[in-house]
Amino acid sequence: MRCSFFIVMIAICCGINSASMAQPSAAGNNKLVTEKSQAEEIEAAIVQYTNAYRQQRGLPAFIQITSLNKFAREHSAAMAAEEKISHDDFENRVKAVYAYANKPIKGGAENVAMGYLTAEEVVNGWIKSPGHHKNLLSNHTHLLVGVQLADNGNWYFTQIFITL
């Protein structure tokens, strides 16, 4: 019951309608499909809120290359598996992004968080944190976003900022 309430609250808070929710499948994959759909909705909303915040301050929107989001998603999944937030292995993560994009390394930054229920809440949390806020307003050109729901019911969030 608690899990169902949590999922419904996320759907309401993130603007997910019943048409976008996965229907039960014969194979029993509904939970995984629903969580993936929710994660993708939250990721898109994080990009939207982040770029709206930047544009309100006269800064350009970050560019999204969705194939690169896998690096942020992998980190969120690792944090969810360990049930702790961290910047562990950040330098290698950034190197991997640039290698995958076949571009020279031009630096990077990262925001991580856990426990928020909506994209708006997590972006507002980063706005209120001086270090995270600096990253939101950075001169990087691209934003990678990944979220993961942990077994304990907490969402884990990663933003990676790079310049291509």
Short mmCIF file of N, CA and C in Angstrom, two decimals:
data_model
loop_
_atom_site.label_atom_id
_atom_site.label_comp_id
_atom_site.label_asym_id
_atom_site.label_seq_id
_atom_site.Cartn_x
_atom_site.Cartn_y
_atom_site.Cartn_z
N MET A 1 0.83 -1.19 0.00
CA MET A 1 0.00 0.00 0.00
C MET A 1 0.87 1.25 0.00
N ARG A 2 1.93 1.27 0.84
CA ARG A 2 2.80 2.43 0.93
C ARG A 2 3.50 2.68 -0.40
N CYS A 3 3.97 1.62 -1.04
CA CYS A 3 4.65 1.73 -2.33
C CYS A 3 3.70 2.29 -3.38
N SER A 4 2.47 1.81 -3.41
CA SER A 4 1.49 2.30 -4.38
C SER A 4 1.22 3.78 -4.16
N PHE A 5 1.08 4.19 -2.91
CA PHE A 5 0.86 5.59 -2.59
C PHE A 5 2.04 6.43 -3.07
N PHE A 6 3.28 5.94 -2.83
CA PHE A 6 4.49 6.64 -3.22
C PHE A 6 4.52 6.83 -4.74
N ILE A 7 4.21 5.78 -5.48
CA ILE A 7 4.22 5.86 -6.94
C ILE A 7 3.15 6.82 -7.43
N VAL A 8 1.98 6.78 -6.84
CA VAL A 8 0.91 7.70 -7.23
C VAL A 8 1.33 9.13 -6.94
N MET A 9 1.95 9.38 -5.79
CA MET A 9 2.39 10.73 -5.45
C MET A 9 3.44 11.22 -6.43
N ILE A 10 4.36 10.36 -6.84
CA ILE A 10 5.36 10.76 -7.81
C ILE A 10 4.67 11.10 -9.13
N ALA A 11 3.73 10.28 -9.53
CA ALA A 11 3.01 10.53 -10.77
C ALA A 11 2.29 11.87 -10.73
N ILE A 12 1.67 12.18 -9.61
CA ILE A 12 0.96 13.46 -9.47
C ILE A 12 1.94 14.61 -9.47
N CYS A 13 3.01 14.51 -8.69
CA CYS A 13 3.97 15.60 -8.55
C CYS A 13 4.75 15.85 -9.82
N CYS A 14 4.97 14.82 -10.63
CA CYS A 14 5.78 14.98 -11.83
C CYS A 14 4.94 15.16 -13.07
N GLY A 15 3.62 15.21 -12.91
CA GLY A 15 2.76 15.43 -14.06
C GLY A 15 2.61 14.21 -14.94
N ILE A 16 2.83 13.04 -14.40
CA ILE A 16 2.69 11.81 -15.18
C ILE A 16 1.22 11.43 -15.16
N ASN A 17 0.64 11.26 -16.34
CA ASN A 17 -0.76 10.87 -16.37
C ASN A 17 -0.89 9.36 -16.53
N SER A 18 -2.10 8.87 -16.33
CA SER A 18 -2.30 7.43 -16.37
C SER A 18 -2.01 6.84 -17.74
N ALA A 19 -2.13 7.62 -18.80
CA ALA A 19 -1.84 7.11 -20.13
C ALA A 19 -0.35 6.82 -20.31
N SER A 20 0.50 7.54 -19.56
CA SER A 20 1.94 7.31 -19.70
C SER A 20 2.45 6.23 -18.77
N MET A 21 1.61 5.73 -17.89
CA MET A 21 2.01 4.67 -16.98
C MET A 21 1.90 3.33 -17.70
N ALA A 22 2.87 2.46 -17.47
CA ALA A 22 2.86 1.15 -18.11
C ALA A 22 1.74 0.29 -17.54
N GLN A 23 1.14 -0.52 -18.38
CA GLN A 23 0.10 -1.45 -17.95
C GLN A 23 0.76 -2.76 -17.58
N PRO A 24 0.15 -3.53 -16.67
CA PRO A 24 0.74 -4.81 -16.28
C PRO A 24 0.93 -5.70 -17.49
N SER A 25 2.06 -6.41 -17.49
CA SER A 25 2.34 -7.32 -18.60
C SER A 25 2.26 -8.75 -18.11
N ALA A 26 2.09 -9.66 -19.03
CA ALA A 26 2.02 -11.08 -18.69
C ALA A 26 3.33 -11.53 -18.07
N ALA A 27 4.43 -10.91 -18.46
CA ALA A 27 5.74 -11.31 -17.94
C ALA A 27 6.03 -10.72 -16.57
N GLY A 28 5.17 -9.84 -16.08
CA GLY A 28 5.38 -9.25 -14.75
C GLY A 28 6.43 -8.16 -14.73
N ASN A 29 6.68 -7.52 -15.85
CA ASN A 29 7.70 -6.48 -15.93
C ASN A 29 7.15 -5.09 -15.64
N ASN A 30 5.92 -5.01 -15.16
CA ASN A 30 5.27 -3.71 -14.95
C ASN A 30 6.09 -2.80 -14.04
N LYS A 31 6.61 -3.30 -12.95
CA LYS A 31 7.35 -2.47 -12.00
C LYS A 31 8.56 -1.83 -12.68
N LEU A 32 9.33 -2.62 -13.41
CA LEU A 32 10.51 -2.08 -14.08
C LEU A 32 10.15 -1.08 -15.16
N VAL A 33 9.13 -1.38 -15.95
CA VAL A 33 8.71 -0.47 -17.01
C VAL A 33 8.19 0.83 -16.42
N THR A 34 7.39 0.73 -15.37
CA THR A 34 6.84 1.93 -14.73
C THR A 34 7.95 2.78 -14.14
N GLU A 35 8.90 2.17 -13.44
CA GLU A 35 10.01 2.93 -12.86
C GLU A 35 10.84 3.60 -13.95
N LYS A 36 11.09 2.90 -15.06
CA LYS A 36 11.86 3.50 -16.15
C LYS A 36 11.09 4.68 -16.75
N SER A 37 9.80 4.53 -16.96
CA SER A 37 8.99 5.62 -17.50
C SER A 37 9.00 6.82 -16.56
N GLN A 38 8.85 6.56 -15.27
CA GLN A 38 8.89 7.65 -14.28
C GLN A 38 10.25 8.32 -14.28
N ALA A 39 11.30 7.54 -14.33
CA ALA A 39 12.65 8.09 -14.33
C ALA A 39 12.86 9.00 -15.53
N GLU A 40 12.43 8.55 -16.70
CA GLU A 40 12.59 9.37 -17.91
C GLU A 40 11.77 10.65 -17.83
N GLU A 41 10.58 10.59 -17.25
CA GLU A 41 9.75 11.79 -17.06
C GLU A 41 10.45 12.76 -16.11
N ILE A 42 11.00 12.24 -15.03
CA ILE A 42 11.68 13.09 -14.04
C ILE A 42 12.94 13.70 -14.66
N GLU A 43 13.70 12.89 -15.42
CA GLU A 43 14.90 13.41 -16.07
C GLU A 43 14.56 14.58 -17.00
N ALA A 44 13.53 14.41 -17.81
CA ALA A 44 13.12 15.47 -18.73
C ALA A 44 12.70 16.73 -17.97
N ALA A 45 12.00 16.55 -16.87
CA ALA A 45 11.57 17.70 -16.06
C ALA A 45 12.76 18.39 -15.41
N ILE A 46 13.76 17.63 -14.98
CA ILE A 46 14.97 18.24 -14.40
C ILE A 46 15.65 19.14 -15.43
N VAL A 47 15.76 18.65 -16.65
CA VAL A 47 16.35 19.46 -17.72
C VAL A 47 15.52 20.72 -17.94
N GLN A 48 14.21 20.56 -17.96
CA GLN A 48 13.31 21.70 -18.17
C GLN A 48 13.46 22.75 -17.07
N TYR A 49 13.43 22.33 -15.81
CA TYR A 49 13.56 23.27 -14.69
C TYR A 49 14.95 23.91 -14.67
N THR A 50 15.97 23.12 -14.95
CA THR A 50 17.34 23.65 -14.95
C THR A 50 17.49 24.71 -16.04
N ASN A 51 17.03 24.41 -17.24
CA ASN A 51 17.17 25.36 -18.34
C ASN A 51 16.30 26.59 -18.15
N ALA A 52 15.12 26.43 -17.58
CA ALA A 52 14.27 27.60 -17.30
C ALA A 52 14.97 28.52 -16.29
N TYR A 53 15.59 27.92 -15.27
CA TYR A 53 16.31 28.72 -14.27
C TYR A 53 17.46 29.48 -14.92
N ARG A 54 18.21 28.81 -15.79
CA ARG A 54 19.33 29.48 -16.48
C ARG A 54 18.82 30.61 -17.36
N GLN A 55 17.77 30.35 -18.11
CA GLN A 55 17.27 31.36 -19.04
C GLN A 55 16.70 32.57 -18.31
N GLN A 56 16.15 32.38 -17.12
CA GLN A 56 15.67 33.51 -16.31
C GLN A 56 16.82 34.41 -15.91
N ARG A 57 18.02 33.89 -15.92
CA ARG A 57 19.22 34.64 -15.55
C ARG A 57 20.03 35.06 -16.77
N GLY A 58 19.44 34.95 -17.96
CA GLY A 58 20.10 35.40 -19.18
C GLY A 58 21.15 34.44 -19.71
N LEU A 59 21.16 33.22 -19.24
CA LEU A 59 22.13 32.22 -19.69
C LEU A 59 21.48 31.29 -20.71
N PRO A 60 22.29 30.73 -21.61
CA PRO A 60 21.71 29.80 -22.59
C PRO A 60 21.32 28.47 -21.93
N ALA A 61 20.35 27.83 -22.55
CA ALA A 61 19.94 26.50 -22.08
C ALA A 61 21.07 25.50 -22.34
N PHE A 62 21.17 24.52 -21.47
CA PHE A 62 22.10 23.43 -21.72
C PHE A 62 21.59 22.59 -22.88
N ILE A 63 22.51 22.05 -23.65
CA ILE A 63 22.18 21.15 -24.76
C ILE A 63 22.09 19.74 -24.21
N GLN A 64 21.14 18.98 -24.72
CA GLN A 64 20.97 17.58 -24.32
C GLN A 64 21.34 16.67 -25.48
N ILE A 65 22.17 15.69 -25.21
CA ILE A 65 22.40 14.58 -26.13
C ILE A 65 21.99 13.35 -25.34
N THR A 66 20.79 12.87 -25.59
CA THR A 66 20.19 11.85 -24.73
C THR A 66 21.03 10.58 -24.63
N SER A 67 21.79 10.25 -25.66
CA SER A 67 22.64 9.05 -25.57
C SER A 67 23.71 9.18 -24.49
N LEU A 68 24.06 10.41 -24.13
CA LEU A 68 25.07 10.61 -23.08
C LEU A 68 24.48 10.50 -21.68
N ASN A 69 23.15 10.56 -21.57
CA ASN A 69 22.53 10.44 -20.24
C ASN A 69 22.87 9.13 -19.56
N LYS A 70 23.28 8.14 -20.33
CA LYS A 70 23.59 6.84 -19.73
C LYS A 70 24.66 6.96 -18.65
N PHE A 71 25.57 7.90 -18.78
CA PHE A 71 26.63 8.07 -17.77
C PHE A 71 26.05 8.58 -16.45
N ALA A 72 25.11 9.50 -16.52
CA ALA A 72 24.45 10.00 -15.32
C ALA A 72 23.53 8.92 -14.74
N ARG A 73 22.86 8.17 -15.61
CA ARG A 73 21.98 7.10 -15.13
C ARG A 73 22.77 6.01 -14.42
N GLU A 74 23.92 5.65 -14.97
CA GLU A 74 24.76 4.63 -14.34
C GLU A 74 25.20 5.07 -12.95
N HIS A 75 25.54 6.35 -12.81
CA HIS A 75 25.97 6.82 -11.49
C HIS A 75 24.80 6.83 -10.51
N SER A 76 23.64 7.28 -10.97
CA SER A 76 22.46 7.24 -10.09
C SER A 76 22.13 5.81 -9.68
N ALA A 77 22.26 4.87 -10.60
CA ALA A 77 22.01 3.45 -10.29
C ALA A 77 23.01 2.93 -9.26
N ALA A 78 24.26 3.33 -9.40
CA ALA A 78 25.29 2.92 -8.43
C ALA A 78 24.99 3.49 -7.05
N MET A 79 24.61 4.77 -7.00
CA MET A 79 24.26 5.37 -5.71
C MET A 79 23.05 4.67 -5.10
N ALA A 80 22.04 4.37 -5.93
CA ALA A 80 20.83 3.71 -5.44
C ALA A 80 21.16 2.32 -4.90
N ALA A 81 22.05 1.61 -5.57
CA ALA A 81 22.43 0.27 -5.12
C ALA A 81 23.12 0.32 -3.76
N GLU A 82 23.93 1.37 -3.56
CA GLU A 82 24.64 1.54 -2.28
C GLU A 82 23.81 2.31 -1.26
N GLU A 83 22.72 2.91 -1.71
CA GLU A 83 21.85 3.74 -0.88
C GLU A 83 22.61 4.86 -0.19
N LYS A 84 23.46 5.53 -0.98
CA LYS A 84 24.19 6.71 -0.49
C LYS A 84 24.55 7.59 -1.68
N ILE A 85 24.59 8.90 -1.44
CA ILE A 85 25.01 9.80 -2.51
C ILE A 85 26.51 9.97 -2.45
N SER A 86 27.11 10.15 -3.62
CA SER A 86 28.56 10.32 -3.68
C SER A 86 28.97 10.88 -5.03
N HIS A 87 30.19 11.37 -5.05
CA HIS A 87 30.83 11.77 -6.29
C HIS A 87 31.94 10.78 -6.62
N ASP A 88 31.86 9.58 -6.07
CA ASP A 88 32.87 8.55 -6.31
C ASP A 88 33.10 8.36 -7.80
N ASP A 89 34.37 8.32 -8.18
CA ASP A 89 34.76 8.02 -9.56
C ASP A 89 34.36 9.11 -10.56
N PHE A 90 34.16 10.33 -10.06
CA PHE A 90 33.72 11.42 -10.93
C PHE A 90 34.68 11.67 -12.10
N GLU A 91 35.98 11.72 -11.81
CA GLU A 91 36.94 12.01 -12.88
C GLU A 91 36.89 10.97 -13.98
N ASN A 92 36.79 9.70 -13.62
CA ASN A 92 36.70 8.64 -14.63
C ASN A 92 35.39 8.72 -15.40
N ARG A 93 34.31 9.12 -14.72
CA ARG A 93 33.02 9.28 -15.38
C ARG A 93 33.11 10.37 -16.46
N VAL A 94 33.72 11.50 -16.13
CA VAL A 94 33.85 12.59 -17.09
C VAL A 94 34.75 12.17 -18.25
N LYS A 95 35.84 11.50 -17.95
CA LYS A 95 36.72 11.01 -19.04
C LYS A 95 35.96 10.07 -19.96
N ALA A 96 35.13 9.21 -19.40
CA ALA A 96 34.36 8.26 -20.21
C ALA A 96 33.36 8.99 -21.11
N VAL A 97 32.75 10.05 -20.60
CA VAL A 97 31.80 10.83 -21.40
C VAL A 97 32.51 11.42 -22.61
N TYR A 98 33.65 12.08 -22.37
CA TYR A 98 34.38 12.70 -23.47
C TYR A 98 34.90 11.65 -24.46
N ALA A 99 35.35 10.51 -23.96
CA ALA A 99 35.82 9.44 -24.85
C ALA A 99 34.67 8.92 -25.71
N TYR A 100 33.51 8.73 -25.09
CA TYR A 100 32.33 8.25 -25.83
C TYR A 100 31.92 9.26 -26.91
N ALA A 101 32.02 10.54 -26.59
CA ALA A 101 31.66 11.59 -27.54
C ALA A 101 32.79 11.86 -28.54
N ASN A 102 33.95 11.22 -28.31
CA ASN A 102 35.12 11.39 -29.16
C ASN A 102 35.54 12.86 -29.24
N LYS A 103 35.58 13.50 -28.07
CA LYS A 103 35.94 14.91 -27.95
C LYS A 103 37.04 15.07 -26.91
N PRO A 104 37.87 16.12 -27.03
CA PRO A 104 38.89 16.36 -26.01
C PRO A 104 38.24 16.80 -24.69
N ILE A 105 38.88 16.45 -23.60
CA ILE A 105 38.34 16.79 -22.28
C ILE A 105 38.45 18.30 -22.04
N LYS A 106 37.32 18.89 -21.66
CA LYS A 106 37.27 20.33 -21.35
C LYS A 106 36.70 20.55 -19.95
N GLY A 107 36.84 19.58 -19.09
CA GLY A 107 36.37 19.71 -17.72
C GLY A 107 34.93 19.29 -17.56
N GLY A 108 34.49 19.29 -16.33
CA GLY A 108 33.13 18.89 -16.03
C GLY A 108 32.78 19.22 -14.60
N ALA A 109 31.53 19.07 -14.29
CA ALA A 109 31.03 19.28 -12.94
C ALA A 109 29.87 18.32 -12.73
N GLU A 110 29.48 18.15 -11.48
CA GLU A 110 28.44 17.17 -11.18
C GLU A 110 27.62 17.61 -9.97
N ASN A 111 26.31 17.43 -10.07
CA ASN A 111 25.40 17.58 -8.94
C ASN A 111 24.77 16.23 -8.66
N VAL A 112 24.70 15.85 -7.40
CA VAL A 112 24.01 14.63 -7.01
C VAL A 112 23.06 14.96 -5.86
N ALA A 113 22.04 14.13 -5.73
CA ALA A 113 21.08 14.32 -4.63
C ALA A 113 20.31 13.03 -4.44
N MET A 114 19.57 12.94 -3.33
CA MET A 114 18.68 11.81 -3.09
C MET A 114 17.52 12.24 -2.23
N GLY A 115 16.44 11.48 -2.34
CA GLY A 115 15.32 11.66 -1.43
C GLY A 115 14.25 12.65 -1.84
N TYR A 116 14.51 13.46 -2.84
CA TYR A 116 13.47 14.39 -3.30
C TYR A 116 12.39 13.60 -4.04
N LEU A 117 11.19 14.15 -4.10
CA LEU A 117 10.08 13.45 -4.76
C LEU A 117 9.79 13.95 -6.16
N THR A 118 10.22 15.17 -6.48
CA THR A 118 9.93 15.73 -7.81
C THR A 118 11.17 16.39 -8.39
N ALA A 119 11.12 16.58 -9.69
CA ALA A 119 12.20 17.28 -10.39
C ALA A 119 12.34 18.71 -9.87
N GLU A 120 11.21 19.37 -9.67
CA GLU A 120 11.24 20.75 -9.18
C GLU A 120 11.91 20.83 -7.81
N GLU A 121 11.59 19.89 -6.93
CA GLU A 121 12.21 19.89 -5.59
C GLU A 121 13.72 19.71 -5.67
N VAL A 122 14.18 18.78 -6.48
CA VAL A 122 15.62 18.53 -6.52
C VAL A 122 16.35 19.73 -7.15
N VAL A 123 15.80 20.31 -8.20
CA VAL A 123 16.45 21.48 -8.80
C VAL A 123 16.45 22.64 -7.80
N ASN A 124 15.35 22.85 -7.09
CA ASN A 124 15.33 23.90 -6.06
C ASN A 124 16.35 23.63 -4.96
N GLY A 125 16.52 22.36 -4.60
CA GLY A 125 17.55 22.00 -3.62
C GLY A 125 18.94 22.38 -4.11
N TRP A 126 19.22 22.09 -5.37
CA TRP A 126 20.52 22.46 -5.94
C TRP A 126 20.67 23.97 -6.02
N ILE A 127 19.61 24.68 -6.33
CA ILE A 127 19.66 26.15 -6.39
C ILE A 127 20.05 26.73 -5.03
N LYS A 128 19.56 26.15 -3.96
CA LYS A 128 19.81 26.66 -2.60
C LYS A 128 21.18 26.27 -2.07
N SER A 129 21.89 25.39 -2.73
CA SER A 129 23.22 24.94 -2.30
C SER A 129 24.28 25.68 -3.13
N PRO A 130 25.15 26.47 -2.48
CA PRO A 130 26.10 27.29 -3.25
C PRO A 130 26.94 26.52 -4.28
N GLY A 131 27.48 25.38 -3.92
CA GLY A 131 28.30 24.61 -4.87
C GLY A 131 27.50 24.08 -6.03
N HIS A 132 26.32 23.55 -5.73
CA HIS A 132 25.46 23.02 -6.79
C HIS A 132 24.94 24.16 -7.68
N HIS A 133 24.62 25.27 -7.04
CA HIS A 133 24.13 26.44 -7.77
C HIS A 133 25.17 26.93 -8.77
N LYS A 134 26.41 26.94 -8.35
CA LYS A 134 27.51 27.34 -9.25
C LYS A 134 27.51 26.46 -10.50
N ASN A 135 27.31 25.16 -10.32
CA ASN A 135 27.28 24.25 -11.46
C ASN A 135 26.09 24.54 -12.38
N LEU A 136 24.94 24.85 -11.79
CA LEU A 136 23.75 25.16 -12.59
C LEU A 136 23.97 26.38 -13.49
N LEU A 137 24.79 27.32 -13.01
CA LEU A 137 25.03 28.56 -13.74
C LEU A 137 26.37 28.55 -14.49
N SER A 138 27.00 27.39 -14.58
CA SER A 138 28.33 27.28 -15.18
C SER A 138 28.31 27.55 -16.68
N ASN A 139 29.51 27.69 -17.24
CA ASN A 139 29.67 27.92 -18.67
C ASN A 139 29.69 26.62 -19.48
N HIS A 140 29.46 25.49 -18.86
CA HIS A 140 29.41 24.24 -19.62
C HIS A 140 28.26 24.32 -20.61
N THR A 141 28.34 23.53 -21.66
CA THR A 141 27.35 23.61 -22.73
C THR A 141 26.31 22.49 -22.71
N HIS A 142 26.65 21.36 -22.09
CA HIS A 142 25.80 20.18 -22.15
C HIS A 142 25.46 19.68 -20.75
N LEU A 143 24.26 19.12 -20.64
CA LEU A 143 23.78 18.57 -19.37
C LEU A 143 23.34 17.12 -19.58
N LEU A 144 23.87 16.25 -18.75
CA LEU A 144 23.47 14.85 -18.73
C LEU A 144 22.71 14.62 -17.44
N VAL A 145 21.61 13.90 -17.50
CA VAL A 145 20.77 13.70 -16.32
C VAL A 145 20.40 12.24 -16.20
N GLY A 146 20.46 11.73 -14.96
CA GLY A 146 20.01 10.37 -14.70
C GLY A 146 19.39 10.27 -13.32
N VAL A 147 18.30 9.51 -13.22
CA VAL A 147 17.66 9.26 -11.92
C VAL A 147 17.41 7.78 -11.78
N GLN A 148 17.38 7.34 -10.53
CA GLN A 148 17.13 5.92 -10.25
C GLN A 148 16.38 5.80 -8.94
N LEU A 149 15.37 4.95 -8.93
CA LEU A 149 14.63 4.64 -7.71
C LEU A 149 15.30 3.45 -7.03
N ALA A 150 15.68 3.63 -5.77
CA ALA A 150 16.33 2.56 -5.01
C ALA A 150 15.29 1.66 -4.37
N ASP A 151 15.73 0.50 -3.95
CA ASP A 151 14.84 -0.45 -3.27
C ASP A 151 14.24 0.13 -2.01
N ASN A 152 14.93 1.11 -1.39
CA ASN A 152 14.43 1.72 -0.16
C ASN A 152 13.37 2.81 -0.43
N GLY A 153 13.04 3.03 -1.71
CA GLY A 153 12.01 4.01 -2.06
C GLY A 153 12.53 5.41 -2.33
N ASN A 154 13.83 5.65 -2.16
CA ASN A 154 14.41 6.97 -2.43
C ASN A 154 14.84 7.08 -3.88
N TRP A 155 14.61 8.25 -4.45
CA TRP A 155 15.13 8.56 -5.78
C TRP A 155 16.53 9.12 -5.63
N TYR A 156 17.42 8.73 -6.54
CA TYR A 156 18.80 9.23 -6.60
C TYR A 156 18.97 9.98 -7.92
N PHE A 157 19.61 11.15 -7.85
CA PHE A 157 19.68 12.06 -8.99
C PHE A 157 21.13 12.42 -9.30
N THR A 158 21.45 12.50 -10.59
CA THR A 158 22.78 12.93 -11.03
C THR A 158 22.62 13.90 -12.20
N GLN A 159 23.33 15.02 -12.12
CA GLN A 159 23.52 15.92 -13.25
C GLN A 159 25.01 15.96 -13.53
N ILE A 160 25.40 15.80 -14.79
CA ILE A 160 26.80 15.95 -15.19
C ILE A 160 26.84 17.08 -16.22
N PHE A 161 27.72 18.04 -15.98
CA PHE A 161 27.87 19.21 -16.85
C PHE A 161 29.19 19.07 -17.61
N ILE A 162 29.14 19.19 -18.93
CA ILE A 162 30.34 19.08 -19.76
C ILE A 162 30.30 20.15 -20.86
N THR A 163 31.42 20.30 -21.55
CA THR A 163 31.50 21.22 -22.68
C THR A 163 32.01 20.45 -23.89
N LEU A 164 31.19 20.37 -24.91
CA LEU A 164 31.59 19.67 -26.15
C LEU A 164 31.80 20.69 -27.26
#
